[in-house]
Coordinates of N, CA, C and O in Angstrom, one line a residue:
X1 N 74.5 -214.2 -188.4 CA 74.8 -213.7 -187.0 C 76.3 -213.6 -186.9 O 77.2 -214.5 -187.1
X2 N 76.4 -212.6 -186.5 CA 78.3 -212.2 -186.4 C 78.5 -212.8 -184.5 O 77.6 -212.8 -183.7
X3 N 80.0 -213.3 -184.4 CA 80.5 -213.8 -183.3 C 80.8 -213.0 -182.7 O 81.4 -213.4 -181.7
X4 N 80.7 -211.2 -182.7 CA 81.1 -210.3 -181.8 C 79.7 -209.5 -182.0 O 79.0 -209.2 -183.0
X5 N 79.7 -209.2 -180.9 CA 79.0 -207.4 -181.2 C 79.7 -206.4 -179.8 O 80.4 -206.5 -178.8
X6 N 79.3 -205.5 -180.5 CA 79.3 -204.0 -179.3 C 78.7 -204.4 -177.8 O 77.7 -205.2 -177.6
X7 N 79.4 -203.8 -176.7 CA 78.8 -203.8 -175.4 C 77.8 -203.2 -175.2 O 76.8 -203.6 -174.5
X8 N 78.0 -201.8 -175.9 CA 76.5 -201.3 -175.6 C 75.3 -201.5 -176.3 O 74.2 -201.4 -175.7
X9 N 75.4 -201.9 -177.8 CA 74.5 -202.4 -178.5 C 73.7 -204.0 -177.9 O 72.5 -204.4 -178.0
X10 N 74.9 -204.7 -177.2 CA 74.5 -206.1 -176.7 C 73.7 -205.5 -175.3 O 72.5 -205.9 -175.3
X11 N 73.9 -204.8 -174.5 CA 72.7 -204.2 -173.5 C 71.6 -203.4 -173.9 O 70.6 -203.4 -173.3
X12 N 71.7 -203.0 -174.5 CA 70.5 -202.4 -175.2 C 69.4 -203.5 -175.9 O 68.2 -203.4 -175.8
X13 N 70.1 -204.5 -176.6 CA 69.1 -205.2 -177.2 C 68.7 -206.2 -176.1 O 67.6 -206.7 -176.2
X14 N 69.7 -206.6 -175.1 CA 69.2 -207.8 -174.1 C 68.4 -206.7 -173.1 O 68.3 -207.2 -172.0
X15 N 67.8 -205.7 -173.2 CA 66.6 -204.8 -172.5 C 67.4 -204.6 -171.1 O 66.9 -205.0 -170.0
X16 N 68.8 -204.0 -171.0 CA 69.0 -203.8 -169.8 C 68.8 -202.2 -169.7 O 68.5 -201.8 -168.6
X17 N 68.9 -201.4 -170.4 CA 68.8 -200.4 -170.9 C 67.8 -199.8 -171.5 O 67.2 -200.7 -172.1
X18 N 67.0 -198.6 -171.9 CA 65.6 -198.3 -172.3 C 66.3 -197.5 -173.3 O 65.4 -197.0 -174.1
X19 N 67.9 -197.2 -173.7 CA 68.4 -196.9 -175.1 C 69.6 -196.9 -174.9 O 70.2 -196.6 -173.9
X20 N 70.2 -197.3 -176.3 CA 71.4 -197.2 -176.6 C 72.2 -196.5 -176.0 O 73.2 -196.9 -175.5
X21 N 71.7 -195.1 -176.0 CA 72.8 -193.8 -175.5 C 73.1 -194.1 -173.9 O 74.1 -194.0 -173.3
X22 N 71.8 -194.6 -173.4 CA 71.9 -194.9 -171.5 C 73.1 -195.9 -171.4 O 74.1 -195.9 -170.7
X23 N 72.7 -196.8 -172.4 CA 73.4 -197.9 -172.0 C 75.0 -197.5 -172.5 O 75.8 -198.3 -172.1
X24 N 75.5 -196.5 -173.3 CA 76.8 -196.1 -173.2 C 77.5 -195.2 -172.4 O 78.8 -195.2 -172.2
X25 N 76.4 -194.4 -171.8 CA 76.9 -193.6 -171.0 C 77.2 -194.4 -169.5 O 77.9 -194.0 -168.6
X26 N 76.4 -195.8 -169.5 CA 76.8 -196.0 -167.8 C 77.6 -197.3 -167.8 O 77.8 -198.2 -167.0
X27 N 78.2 -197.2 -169.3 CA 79.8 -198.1 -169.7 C 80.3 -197.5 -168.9 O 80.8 -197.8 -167.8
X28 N 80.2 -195.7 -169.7 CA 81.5 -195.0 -169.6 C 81.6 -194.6 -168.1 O 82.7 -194.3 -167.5
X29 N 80.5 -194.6 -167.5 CA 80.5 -194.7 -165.7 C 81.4 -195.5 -165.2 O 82.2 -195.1 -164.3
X30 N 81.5 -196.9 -166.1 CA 82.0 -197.8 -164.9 C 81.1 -198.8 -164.5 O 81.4 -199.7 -163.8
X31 N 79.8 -198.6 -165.1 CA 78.9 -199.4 -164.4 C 78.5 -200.7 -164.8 O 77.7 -201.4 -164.2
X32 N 79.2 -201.1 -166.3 CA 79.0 -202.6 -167.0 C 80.5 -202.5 -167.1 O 81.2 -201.7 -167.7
X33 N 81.1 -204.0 -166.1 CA 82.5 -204.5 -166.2 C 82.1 -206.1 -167.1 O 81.0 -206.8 -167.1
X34 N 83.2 -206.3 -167.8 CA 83.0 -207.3 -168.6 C 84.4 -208.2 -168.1 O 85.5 -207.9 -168.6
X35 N 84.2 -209.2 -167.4 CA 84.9 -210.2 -167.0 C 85.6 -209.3 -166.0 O 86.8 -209.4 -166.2
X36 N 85.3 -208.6 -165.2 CA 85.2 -207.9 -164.0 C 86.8 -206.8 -165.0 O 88.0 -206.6 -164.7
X37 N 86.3 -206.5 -165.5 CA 87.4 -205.7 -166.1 C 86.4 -204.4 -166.8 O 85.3 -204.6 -167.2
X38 N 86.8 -203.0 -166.8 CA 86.2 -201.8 -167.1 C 86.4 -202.0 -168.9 O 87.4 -202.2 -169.6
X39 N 85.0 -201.9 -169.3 CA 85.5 -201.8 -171.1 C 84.7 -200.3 -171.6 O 83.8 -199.9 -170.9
X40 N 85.2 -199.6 -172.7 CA 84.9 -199.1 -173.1 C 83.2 -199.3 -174.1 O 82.8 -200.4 -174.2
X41 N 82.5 -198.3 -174.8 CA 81.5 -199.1 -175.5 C 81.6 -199.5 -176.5 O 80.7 -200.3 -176.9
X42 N 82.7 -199.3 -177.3 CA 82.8 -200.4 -178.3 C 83.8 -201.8 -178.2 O 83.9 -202.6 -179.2
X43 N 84.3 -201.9 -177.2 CA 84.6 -202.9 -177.0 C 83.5 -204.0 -177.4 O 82.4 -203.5 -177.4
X44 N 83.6 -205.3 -177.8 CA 83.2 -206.6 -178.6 C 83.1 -207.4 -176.9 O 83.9 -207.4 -176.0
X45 N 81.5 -208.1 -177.0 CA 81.0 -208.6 -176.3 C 81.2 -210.5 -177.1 O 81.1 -210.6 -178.4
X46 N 81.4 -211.4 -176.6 CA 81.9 -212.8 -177.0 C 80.7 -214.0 -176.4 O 80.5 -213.8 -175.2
X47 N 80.2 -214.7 -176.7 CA 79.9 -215.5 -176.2 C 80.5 -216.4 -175.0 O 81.5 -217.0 -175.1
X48 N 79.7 -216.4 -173.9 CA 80.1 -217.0 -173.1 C 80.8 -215.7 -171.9 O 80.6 -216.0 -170.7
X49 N 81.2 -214.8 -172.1 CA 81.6 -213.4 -171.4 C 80.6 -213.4 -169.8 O 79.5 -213.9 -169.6
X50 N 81.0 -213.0 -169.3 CA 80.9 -212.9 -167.7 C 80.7 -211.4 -168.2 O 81.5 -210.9 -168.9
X51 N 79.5 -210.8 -167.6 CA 78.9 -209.3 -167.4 C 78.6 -209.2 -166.0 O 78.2 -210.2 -165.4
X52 N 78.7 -207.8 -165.6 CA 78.1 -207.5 -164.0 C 77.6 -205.9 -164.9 O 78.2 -205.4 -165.9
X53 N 76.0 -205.1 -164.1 CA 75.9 -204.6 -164.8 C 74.9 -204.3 -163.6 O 74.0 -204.9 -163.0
X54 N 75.6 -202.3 -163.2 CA 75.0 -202.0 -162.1 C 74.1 -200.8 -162.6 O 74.5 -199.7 -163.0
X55 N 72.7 -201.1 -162.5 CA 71.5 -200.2 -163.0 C 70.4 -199.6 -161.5 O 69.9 -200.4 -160.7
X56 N 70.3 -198.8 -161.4 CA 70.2 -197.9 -160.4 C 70.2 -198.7 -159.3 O 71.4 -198.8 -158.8
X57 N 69.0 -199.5 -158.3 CA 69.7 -200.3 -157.2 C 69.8 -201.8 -157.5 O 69.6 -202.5 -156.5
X58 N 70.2 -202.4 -158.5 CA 69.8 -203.7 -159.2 C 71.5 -203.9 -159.6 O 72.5 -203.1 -159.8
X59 N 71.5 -204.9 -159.7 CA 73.5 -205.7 -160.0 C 72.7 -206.4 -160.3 O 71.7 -206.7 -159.5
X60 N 73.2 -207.5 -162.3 CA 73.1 -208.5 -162.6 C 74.1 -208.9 -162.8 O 74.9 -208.1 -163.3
X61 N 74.5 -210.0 -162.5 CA 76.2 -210.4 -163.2 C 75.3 -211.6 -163.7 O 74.7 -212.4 -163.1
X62 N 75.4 -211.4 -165.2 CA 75.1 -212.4 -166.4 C 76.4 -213.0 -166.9 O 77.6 -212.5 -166.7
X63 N 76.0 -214.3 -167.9 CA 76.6 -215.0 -168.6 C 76.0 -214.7 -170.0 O 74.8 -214.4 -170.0
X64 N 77.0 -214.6 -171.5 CA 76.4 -214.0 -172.5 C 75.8 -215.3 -173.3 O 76.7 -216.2 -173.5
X65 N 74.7 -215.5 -173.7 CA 74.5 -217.2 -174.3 C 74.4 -216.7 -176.2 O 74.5 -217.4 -177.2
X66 N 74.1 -215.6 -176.1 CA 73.3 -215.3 -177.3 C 73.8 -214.0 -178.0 O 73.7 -213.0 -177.3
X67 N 74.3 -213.7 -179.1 CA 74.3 -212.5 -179.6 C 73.8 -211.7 -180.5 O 74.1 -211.9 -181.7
X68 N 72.7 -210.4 -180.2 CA 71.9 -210.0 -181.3 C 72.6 -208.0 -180.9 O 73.1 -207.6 -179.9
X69 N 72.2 -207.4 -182.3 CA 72.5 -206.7 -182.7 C 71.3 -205.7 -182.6 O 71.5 -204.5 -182.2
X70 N 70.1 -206.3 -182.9 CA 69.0 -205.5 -182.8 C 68.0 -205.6 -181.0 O 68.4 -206.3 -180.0
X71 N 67.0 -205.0 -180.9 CA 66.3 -205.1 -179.9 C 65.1 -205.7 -180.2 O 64.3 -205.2 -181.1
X72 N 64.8 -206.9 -179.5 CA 63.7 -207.7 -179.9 C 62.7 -207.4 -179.4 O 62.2 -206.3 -179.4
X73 N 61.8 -209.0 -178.4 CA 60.6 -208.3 -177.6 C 61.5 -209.1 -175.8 O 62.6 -209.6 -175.7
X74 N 61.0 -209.0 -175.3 CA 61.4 -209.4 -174.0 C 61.4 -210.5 -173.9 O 62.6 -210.6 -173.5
X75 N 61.1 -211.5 -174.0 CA 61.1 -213.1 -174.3 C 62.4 -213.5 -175.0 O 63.1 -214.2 -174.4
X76 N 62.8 -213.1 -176.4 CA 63.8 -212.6 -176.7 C 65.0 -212.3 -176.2 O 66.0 -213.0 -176.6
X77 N 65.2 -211.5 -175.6 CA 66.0 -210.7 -174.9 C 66.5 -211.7 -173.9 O 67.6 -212.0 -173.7
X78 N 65.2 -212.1 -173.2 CA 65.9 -213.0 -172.0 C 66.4 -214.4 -172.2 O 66.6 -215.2 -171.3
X79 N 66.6 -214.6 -173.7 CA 67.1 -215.8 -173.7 C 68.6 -215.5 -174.2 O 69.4 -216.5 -174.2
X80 N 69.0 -214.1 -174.6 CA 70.4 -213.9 -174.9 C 71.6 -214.1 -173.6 O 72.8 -214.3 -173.8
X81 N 71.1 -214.0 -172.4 CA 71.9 -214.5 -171.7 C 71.2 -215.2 -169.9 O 70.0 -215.3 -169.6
X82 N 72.2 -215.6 -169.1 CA 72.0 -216.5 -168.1 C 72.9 -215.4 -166.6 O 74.0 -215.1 -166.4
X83 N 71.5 -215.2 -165.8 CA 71.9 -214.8 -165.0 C 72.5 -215.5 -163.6 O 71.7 -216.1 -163.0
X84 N 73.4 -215.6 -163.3 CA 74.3 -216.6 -162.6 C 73.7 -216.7 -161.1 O 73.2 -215.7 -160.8
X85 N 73.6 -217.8 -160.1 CA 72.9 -218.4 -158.9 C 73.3 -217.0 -158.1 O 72.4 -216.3 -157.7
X86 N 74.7 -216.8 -157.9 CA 74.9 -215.5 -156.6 C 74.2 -214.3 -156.7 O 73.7 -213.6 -155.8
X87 N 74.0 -214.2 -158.2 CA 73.1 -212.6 -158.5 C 72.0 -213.0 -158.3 O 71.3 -212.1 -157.7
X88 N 71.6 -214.1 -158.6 CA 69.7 -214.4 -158.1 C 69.7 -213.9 -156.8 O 69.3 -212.8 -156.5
X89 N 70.1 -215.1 -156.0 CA 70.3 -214.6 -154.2 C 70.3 -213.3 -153.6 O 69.7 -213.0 -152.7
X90 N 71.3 -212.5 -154.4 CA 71.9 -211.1 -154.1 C 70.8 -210.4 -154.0 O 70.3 -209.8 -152.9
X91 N 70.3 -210.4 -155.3 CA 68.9 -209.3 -155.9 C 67.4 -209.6 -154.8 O 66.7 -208.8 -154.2
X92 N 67.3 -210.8 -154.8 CA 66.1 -211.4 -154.2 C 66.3 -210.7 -152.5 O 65.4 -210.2 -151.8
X93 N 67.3 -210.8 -152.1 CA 67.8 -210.7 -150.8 C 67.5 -208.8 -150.8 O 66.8 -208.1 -150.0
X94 N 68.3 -208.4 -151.8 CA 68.1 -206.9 -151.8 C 66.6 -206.6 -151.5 O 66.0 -206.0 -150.6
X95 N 66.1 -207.0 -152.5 CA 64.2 -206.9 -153.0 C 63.9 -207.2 -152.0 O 63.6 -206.1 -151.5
X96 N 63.7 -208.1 -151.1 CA 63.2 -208.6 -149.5 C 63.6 -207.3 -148.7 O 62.7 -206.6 -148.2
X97 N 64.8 -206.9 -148.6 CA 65.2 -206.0 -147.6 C 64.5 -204.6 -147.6 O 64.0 -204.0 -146.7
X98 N 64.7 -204.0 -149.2 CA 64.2 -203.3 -149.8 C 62.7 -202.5 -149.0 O 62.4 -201.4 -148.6
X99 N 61.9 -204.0 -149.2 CA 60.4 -203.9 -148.9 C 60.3 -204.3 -147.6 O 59.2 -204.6 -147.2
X100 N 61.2 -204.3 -146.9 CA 60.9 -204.5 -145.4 C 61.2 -203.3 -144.8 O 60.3 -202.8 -144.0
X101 N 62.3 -202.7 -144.9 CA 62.7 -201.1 -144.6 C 61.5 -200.2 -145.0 O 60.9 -200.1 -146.0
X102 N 61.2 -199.3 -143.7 CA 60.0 -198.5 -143.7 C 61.2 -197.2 -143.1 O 61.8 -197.1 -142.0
X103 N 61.3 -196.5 -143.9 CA 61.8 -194.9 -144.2 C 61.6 -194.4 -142.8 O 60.5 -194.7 -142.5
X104 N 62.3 -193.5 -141.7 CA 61.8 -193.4 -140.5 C 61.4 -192.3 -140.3 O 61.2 -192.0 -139.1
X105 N 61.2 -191.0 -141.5 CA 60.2 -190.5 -141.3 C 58.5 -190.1 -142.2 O 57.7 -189.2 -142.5
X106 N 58.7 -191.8 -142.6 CA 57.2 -192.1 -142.8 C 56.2 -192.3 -141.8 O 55.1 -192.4 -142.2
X107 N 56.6 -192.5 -140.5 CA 55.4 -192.2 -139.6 C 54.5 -190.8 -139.3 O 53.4 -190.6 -138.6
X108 N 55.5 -189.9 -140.0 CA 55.1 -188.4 -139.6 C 54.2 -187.8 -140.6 O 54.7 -187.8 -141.7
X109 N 52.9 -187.2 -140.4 CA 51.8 -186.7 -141.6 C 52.4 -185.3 -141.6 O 51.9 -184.5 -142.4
X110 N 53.3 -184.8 -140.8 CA 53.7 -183.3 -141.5 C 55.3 -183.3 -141.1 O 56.0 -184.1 -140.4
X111 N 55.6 -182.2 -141.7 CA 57.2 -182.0 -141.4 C 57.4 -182.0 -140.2 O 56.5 -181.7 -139.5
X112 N 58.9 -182.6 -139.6 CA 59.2 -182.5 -138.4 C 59.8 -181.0 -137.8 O 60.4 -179.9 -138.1
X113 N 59.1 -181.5 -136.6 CA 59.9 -180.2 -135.9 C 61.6 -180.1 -135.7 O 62.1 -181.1 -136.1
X114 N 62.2 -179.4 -135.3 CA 63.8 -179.0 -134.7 C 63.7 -180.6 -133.9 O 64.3 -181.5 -134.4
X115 N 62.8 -180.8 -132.5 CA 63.2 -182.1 -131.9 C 63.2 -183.2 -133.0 O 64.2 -183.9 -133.3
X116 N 62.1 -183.4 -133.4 CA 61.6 -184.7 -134.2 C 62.8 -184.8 -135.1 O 63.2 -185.9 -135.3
X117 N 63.5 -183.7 -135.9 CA 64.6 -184.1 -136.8 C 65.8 -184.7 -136.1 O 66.4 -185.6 -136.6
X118 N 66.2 -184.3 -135.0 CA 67.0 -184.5 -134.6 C 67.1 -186.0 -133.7 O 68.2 -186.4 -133.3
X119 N 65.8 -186.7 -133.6 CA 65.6 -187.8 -133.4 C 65.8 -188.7 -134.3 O 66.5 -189.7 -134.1
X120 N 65.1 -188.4 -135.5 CA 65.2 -189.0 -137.0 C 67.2 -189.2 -137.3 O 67.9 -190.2 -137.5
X121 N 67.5 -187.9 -137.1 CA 69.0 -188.1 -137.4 C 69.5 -188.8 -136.5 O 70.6 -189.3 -136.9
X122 N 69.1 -189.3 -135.4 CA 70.2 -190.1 -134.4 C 69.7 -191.3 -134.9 O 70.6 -192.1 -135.1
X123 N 68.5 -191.7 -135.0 CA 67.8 -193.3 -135.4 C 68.4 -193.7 -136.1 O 68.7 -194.9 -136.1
X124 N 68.9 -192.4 -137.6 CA 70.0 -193.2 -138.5 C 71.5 -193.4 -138.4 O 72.1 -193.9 -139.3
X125 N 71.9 -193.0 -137.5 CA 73.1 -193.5 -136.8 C 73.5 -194.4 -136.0 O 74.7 -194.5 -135.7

């Protein structure tokens, strides 16, 4: 086992990602900072490294415990690193809010009219 690997290979194989290519292109987004710093995807991931890692409405900010090269099974995966107490709270908090917010115009069985839209638009302001 080598003491470095790739950023995007290291999300890919810790299953943050469903491929390689995803997981480089939303480096090059901006969207995985490594020690709150923008890296490129070959930048070298270290043991112990601080990741934040924004995947469509989900932010994990992990700790790296483990480094593999390949993609395992999920069990696996989740022992390569440690997701830190604030991200727990954050996410759980999101997920709660998430499923409590009811869309306001899901009460309506057909499109709205000229009034009803314009009600909908003010509700969200």
């Amino acid at each position: 086992m080598s003491e470095t690997v790739r950023i995007d290979k290291w999300c890919w194989a810790a299953r943050f990602f469903k491929t390689r290519s995803l997981a480089t292109h939303a480096i090059d987004l901006g969207r995985v900072l490594q020690n709150q710093e923008r890296v490129k995807p070959s930048h070298t991931v270290k043991l112990g490294d601080l990741i934040e890692i924004q995947h469509a409405d989900q932010v994990w900010q992990i700790k790296v415990l483990k480094l593999l090269e390949v993609r395992g099974s999920a069990s696996v995966a989740h022992t390569m690193y440690l997701e830190t107490e604030p991200s727990i709270e954050k996410r759980a908090l999101v997920a709660q809010q998430k499923k409590l917010y009811q869309e306001p115009g899901a009460v309506l069985a057909r499109r709205p009219t000229k009034r009803e839209r314009r009600q909908l638009d003010f509700a969200k302001s």
